[in-house]
PDB file of C-alpha atoms in Angstrom:
ATOM      1  CA  UNK A  18      -3.093  25.823  -7.716  1.00  0.00           C
ATOM      2  CA  UNK A  19      -0.834  23.651  -9.217  1.00  0.00           C
ATOM      3  CA  UNK A  20      -1.592  20.490 -11.920  1.00  0.00           C
ATOM      4  CA  UNK A  21       0.720  17.508 -11.410  1.00  0.00           C
ATOM      5  CA  UNK A  22       0.685  14.423 -13.949  1.00  0.00           C
ATOM      6  CA  UNK A  23       2.078  10.920 -12.734  1.00  0.00           C
ATOM      7  CA  UNK A  24       0.840   7.507 -14.156  1.00  0.00           C
ATOM      8  CA  UNK A  25      -1.471   5.995 -11.795  1.00  0.00           C
ATOM      9  CA  UNK A  26      -1.828   2.280 -11.923  1.00  0.00           C
ATOM     10  CA  UNK A  27      -0.515   2.696 -15.720  1.00  0.00           C
ATOM     11  CA  UNK A  28      -2.984   5.262 -16.507  1.00  0.00           C
ATOM     12  CA  UNK A  29      -1.694   9.117 -16.878  1.00  0.00           C
ATOM     13  CA  UNK A  30      -3.473  11.356 -14.549  1.00  0.00           C
ATOM     14  CA  UNK A  31      -3.317  15.129 -14.500  1.00  0.00           C
ATOM     15  CA  UNK A  32      -5.188  16.953 -11.736  1.00  0.00           C
ATOM     16  CA  UNK A  33      -5.206  20.545 -10.170  1.00  0.00           C
ATOM     17  CA  UNK A  34      -4.203  20.488  -6.360  1.00  0.00           C
ATOM     18  CA  UNK A  35      -3.244  23.093  -3.851  1.00  0.00           C
ATOM     19  CA  UNK A  36       0.240  22.947  -2.778  1.00  0.00           C
ATOM     20  CA  UNK A  37      -0.380  21.299   0.232  1.00  0.00           C
ATOM     21  CA  UNK A  38      -2.437  18.383  -0.860  1.00  0.00           C
ATOM     22  CA  UNK A  39      -1.531  15.108   0.068  1.00  0.00           C
ATOM     23  CA  UNK A  40      -1.284  12.317  -2.681  1.00  0.00           C
ATOM     24  CA  UNK A  41      -3.845  10.180  -0.190  1.00  0.00           C
ATOM     25  CA  UNK A  42      -5.851  13.079  -0.450  1.00  0.00           C
ATOM     26  CA  UNK A  43      -5.745  13.202  -4.334  1.00  0.00           C
ATOM     27  CA  UNK A  44      -6.433   9.589  -4.549  1.00  0.00           C
ATOM     28  CA  UNK A  45      -9.076   9.206  -1.911  1.00  0.00           C
ATOM     29  CA  UNK A  46     -10.967  12.924  -2.438  1.00  0.00           C
ATOM     30  CA  UNK A  47     -10.436  13.977  -6.590  1.00  0.00           C
ATOM     31  CA  UNK A  48      -9.615  10.698  -8.164  1.00  0.00           C
ATOM     32  CA  UNK A  49     -12.239   8.364  -6.222  1.00  0.00           C
ATOM     33  CA  UNK A  50      -9.531   5.960  -5.490  1.00  0.00           C
ATOM     34  CA  UNK A  51     -10.671   4.776  -2.069  1.00  0.00           C
ATOM     35  CA  UNK A  52      -9.190   1.943  -1.647  1.00  0.00           C
ATOM     36  CA  UNK A  53      -5.958   3.342  -0.298  1.00  0.00           C
ATOM     37  CA  UNK A  54      -7.026   4.203   3.453  1.00  0.00           C
ATOM     38  CA  UNK A  55      -6.533   6.621   6.100  1.00  0.00           C
ATOM     39  CA  UNK A  56      -5.696   5.691   9.484  1.00  0.00           C
ATOM     40  CA  UNK A  57      -3.643   8.319  11.484  1.00  0.00           C
ATOM     41  CA  UNK A  58      -2.679  11.234   9.299  1.00  0.00           C
ATOM     42  CA  UNK A  59       1.042  10.569  11.282  1.00  0.00           C
ATOM     43  CA  UNK A  60       2.492   7.745   9.152  1.00  0.00           C
ATOM     44  CA  UNK A  61       2.353   5.776  12.126  1.00  0.00           C
ATOM     45  CA  UNK A  62      -0.424   2.986  11.000  1.00  0.00           C
ATOM     46  CA  UNK A  63       0.363   2.045   7.356  1.00  0.00           C
ATOM     47  CA  UNK A  64      -3.010   2.155   5.996  1.00  0.00           C
ATOM     48  CA  UNK A  65      -2.391   4.425   3.466  1.00  0.00           C
ATOM     49  CA  UNK A  66       0.784   2.711   1.457  1.00  0.00           C
ATOM     50  CA  UNK A  67       0.734   2.998  -1.900  1.00  0.00           C
ATOM     51  CA  UNK A  68       3.856   2.042  -4.461  1.00  0.00           C
ATOM     52  CA  UNK A  69       5.765   5.368  -5.971  1.00  0.00           C
ATOM     53  CA  UNK A  70       8.364   3.956  -8.750  1.00  0.00           C
ATOM     54  CA  UNK A  71       7.940   0.918  -7.255  1.00  0.00           C
ATOM     55  CA  UNK A  72       8.717   1.464  -3.552  1.00  0.00           C
ATOM     56  CA  UNK A  73       6.388   1.931  -0.639  1.00  0.00           C
ATOM     57  CA  UNK A  74       5.349   5.145   0.667  1.00  0.00           C
ATOM     58  CA  UNK A  75       3.154   6.277   2.923  1.00  0.00           C
ATOM     59  CA  UNK A  76       0.497   8.660   1.111  1.00  0.00           C
ATOM     60  CA  UNK A  77      -0.659  10.352   4.174  1.00  0.00           C
ATOM     61  CA  UNK A  78       2.694  12.464   4.592  1.00  0.00           C
ATOM     62  CA  UNK A  79       3.847  12.497   0.699  1.00  0.00           C
ATOM     63  CA  UNK A  80       2.681  15.803  -1.242  1.00  0.00           C
ATOM     64  CA  UNK A  81       0.715  15.063  -4.332  1.00  0.00           C
ATOM     65  CA  UNK A  82       2.988  17.314  -5.982  1.00  0.00           C
ATOM     66  CA  UNK A  83       6.188  15.336  -4.690  1.00  0.00           C
ATOM     67  CA  UNK A  84       4.456  12.460  -7.553  1.00  0.00           C
ATOM     68  CA  UNK A  85       4.998  14.780 -10.322  1.00  0.00           C
ATOM     69  CA  UNK A  86       6.092  12.478 -12.988  1.00  0.00           C
ATOM     70  CA  UNK A  87       5.943   9.032 -11.048  1.00  0.00           C
ATOM     71  CA  UNK A  88       4.429   5.860 -11.273  1.00  0.00           C
ATOM     72  CA  UNK A  89       2.286   5.161  -8.474  1.00  0.00           C
ATOM     73  CA  UNK A  90       0.443   2.074  -8.061  1.00  0.00           C
ATOM     74  CA  UNK A  91      -2.728   1.818  -5.636  1.00  0.00           C
ATOM     75  CA  UNK A  92      -4.405  -1.212  -3.959  1.00  0.00           C
ATOM     76  CA  UNK A  93      -6.774  -0.984  -7.035  1.00  0.00           C
ATOM     77  CA  UNK A  94      -4.027  -1.232  -9.663  1.00  0.00           C
ATOM     78  CA  UNK A  95      -2.096  -4.777  -7.989  1.00  0.00           C
ATOM     79  CA  UNK A  96      -4.376  -7.338  -9.862  1.00  0.00           C
ATOM     80  CA  UNK A  97      -3.752  -8.041 -13.212  1.00  0.00           C
ATOM     81  CA  UNK A  98      -6.329  -9.122 -15.776  1.00  0.00           C
ATOM     82  CA  UNK A  99      -8.937 -10.007 -13.576  1.00  0.00           C
ATOM     83  CA  UNK A 100      -6.136 -12.318 -11.184  1.00  0.00           C
ATOM     84  CA  UNK A 101      -5.436 -11.090  -7.773  1.00  0.00           C
ATOM     85  CA  UNK A 102      -1.524 -10.673  -7.266  1.00  0.00           C
ATOM     86  CA  UNK A 103      -0.044 -13.479  -5.202  1.00  0.00           C
ATOM     87  CA  UNK A 104       0.160 -11.613  -1.727  1.00  0.00           C
ATOM     88  CA  UNK A 105      -3.798 -10.616  -2.276  1.00  0.00           C
ATOM     89  CA  UNK A 106      -4.267 -14.423  -3.181  1.00  0.00           C
ATOM     90  CA  UNK A 107      -2.155 -15.433   0.436  1.00  0.00           C
ATOM     91  CA  UNK A 108      -4.006 -13.073   2.172  1.00  0.00           C
ATOM     92  CA  UNK A 109      -7.273 -14.421   1.294  1.00  0.00           C
ATOM     93  CA  UNK A 110      -5.808 -18.029   1.328  1.00  0.00           C
ATOM     94  CA  UNK A 111      -4.563 -17.658   4.860  1.00  0.00           C
ATOM     95  CA  UNK A 112      -7.481 -15.744   6.728  1.00  0.00           C
ATOM     96  CA  UNK A 113      -5.066 -12.439   6.957  1.00  0.00           C
ATOM     97  CA  UNK A 114      -8.191 -10.496   6.684  1.00  0.00           C
ATOM     98  CA  UNK A 115     -10.351  -9.429   9.362  1.00  0.00           C
ATOM     99  CA  UNK A 116     -11.829  -5.771   9.411  1.00  0.00           C
ATOM    100  CA  UNK A 117      -9.846  -5.078   6.320  1.00  0.00           C
ATOM    101  CA  UNK A 118      -9.270  -1.856   7.204  1.00  0.00           C
ATOM    102  CA  UNK A 119      -5.370  -1.741   7.223  1.00  0.00           C
ATOM    103  CA  UNK A 120      -5.361  -4.391   4.414  1.00  0.00           C
ATOM    104  CA  UNK A 121      -4.613  -2.933   1.396  1.00  0.00           C
ATOM    105  CA  UNK A 122      -1.583  -0.925   3.331  1.00  0.00           C
ATOM    106  CA  UNK A 123      -0.876  -4.440   4.559  1.00  0.00           C
ATOM    107  CA  UNK A 124      -0.761  -5.755   1.006  1.00  0.00           C
ATOM    108  CA  UNK A 125       0.911  -2.807  -0.796  1.00  0.00           C
ATOM    109  CA  UNK A 126       3.893  -3.359   1.746  1.00  0.00           C
ATOM    110  CA  UNK A 127       4.265  -6.812   1.553  1.00  0.00           C
ATOM    111  CA  UNK A 128       4.161  -6.543  -2.033  1.00  0.00           C
ATOM    112  CA  UNK A 129       7.257  -4.158  -1.705  1.00  0.00           C
ATOM    113  CA  UNK A 130       8.728  -6.585   0.790  1.00  0.00           C
ATOM    114  CA  UNK A 131       8.224  -9.960  -1.196  1.00  0.00           C
ATOM    115  CA  UNK A 132       9.632  -8.276  -4.345  1.00  0.00           C
ATOM    116  CA  UNK A 133      12.815  -6.627  -2.654  1.00  0.00           C
ATOM    117  CA  UNK A 134      14.120  -8.510   0.266  1.00  0.00           C
ATOM    118  CA  UNK A 135      17.266  -9.896  -0.862  1.00  0.00           C
ATOM    119  CA  UNK A 136      16.869 -13.199   1.230  1.00  0.00           C
ATOM    120  CA  UNK A 137      14.531 -15.556   2.426  1.00  0.00           C
ATOM    121  CA  UNK A 138      11.673 -14.254   4.481  1.00  0.00           C
ATOM    122  CA  UNK A 139      11.110 -15.770   7.476  1.00  0.00           C
ATOM    123  CA  UNK A 140       8.166 -14.849  10.192  1.00  0.00           C
ATOM    124  CA  UNK A 141      11.070 -12.994  12.376  1.00  0.00           C
ATOM    125  CA  UNK A 142      12.100 -10.872   9.266  1.00  0.00           C
ATOM    126  CA  UNK A 143       8.148 -10.486   8.316  1.00  0.00           C
ATOM    127  CA  UNK A 144       7.512  -9.138  11.674  1.00  0.00           C
ATOM    128  CA  UNK A 145      10.235  -6.386  11.791  1.00  0.00           C
ATOM    129  CA  UNK A 146       9.800  -5.274   8.460  1.00  0.00           C
ATOM    130  CA  UNK A 147       6.335  -4.732   8.478  1.00  0.00           C
ATOM    131  CA  UNK A 148       6.383  -2.946  12.005  1.00  0.00           C
ATOM    132  CA  UNK A 149       4.988   0.559  10.302  1.00  0.00           C
ATOM    133  CA  UNK A 150       2.013  -1.468   9.442  1.00  0.00           C
ATOM    134  CA  UNK A 151      -0.605  -2.188  12.474  1.00  0.00           C
ATOM    135  CA  UNK A 152      -3.797  -4.120  12.254  1.00  0.00           C
ATOM    136  CA  UNK A 153      -5.644  -3.405  15.249  1.00  0.00           C
ATOM    137  CA  UNK A 154      -7.808  -6.430  14.816  1.00  0.00           C
ATOM    138  CA  UNK A 155      -4.632  -8.271  16.208  1.00  0.00           C
ATOM    139  CA  UNK A 156      -4.276 -10.124  12.772  1.00  0.00           C
ATOM    140  CA  UNK A 157      -0.653 -10.527  12.761  1.00  0.00           C
ATOM    141  CA  UNK A 158      -0.343 -13.922  12.708  1.00  0.00           C
ATOM    142  CA  UNK A 159      -2.295 -14.826   9.854  1.00  0.00           C
ATOM    143  CA  UNK A 160      -0.949 -11.561   7.859  1.00  0.00           C
ATOM    144  CA  UNK A 161       2.824 -12.743   8.796  1.00  0.00           C
ATOM    145  CA  UNK A 162       2.267 -16.201   7.121  1.00  0.00           C
ATOM    146  CA  UNK A 163       0.218 -14.924   4.322  1.00  0.00           C
ATOM    147  CA  UNK A 164       3.417 -13.199   3.612  1.00  0.00           C
ATOM    148  CA  UNK A 165       5.798 -15.620   4.111  1.00  0.00           C
ATOM    149  CA  UNK A 166       3.829 -18.054   1.815  1.00  0.00           C
ATOM    150  CA  UNK A 167       3.475 -15.609  -0.908  1.00  0.00           C
ATOM    151  CA  UNK A 168       7.752 -15.047  -0.900  1.00  0.00           C
ATOM    152  CA  UNK A 169       7.914 -18.723  -1.196  1.00  0.00           C
TER     153      UNK A 169
END
């Protein structure tokens, strides 16, 4: 067992973990942050996306120890001062929510995309860039619409 320390949603956290503990397990099971979902455990679905040092990562295949000293942001830390993040607002306004299982990972990946894409986001670009996030409810049309609207 080792101690891993990081900032999660702006707060310092230290926790004892086994060497093979995944970041998603640390977040969900050891810290009770259940907004980050586990869908496939193989990086296929994207339900577990969080930001590590400002970049989207699939936390089901990242060891907690790899996040040592990092800034980790989860869906729970996206809103500020009771206000939804613009991407969260856009998902709500554009009905980009169905069952909601993929939504946290979709939103976290979308925030990274909106923040980092160098040009104008079009529906075609969003579909290509978000291909690592799966919605099993076929909500892609409204998800893409929400991301494009948030980028504008």
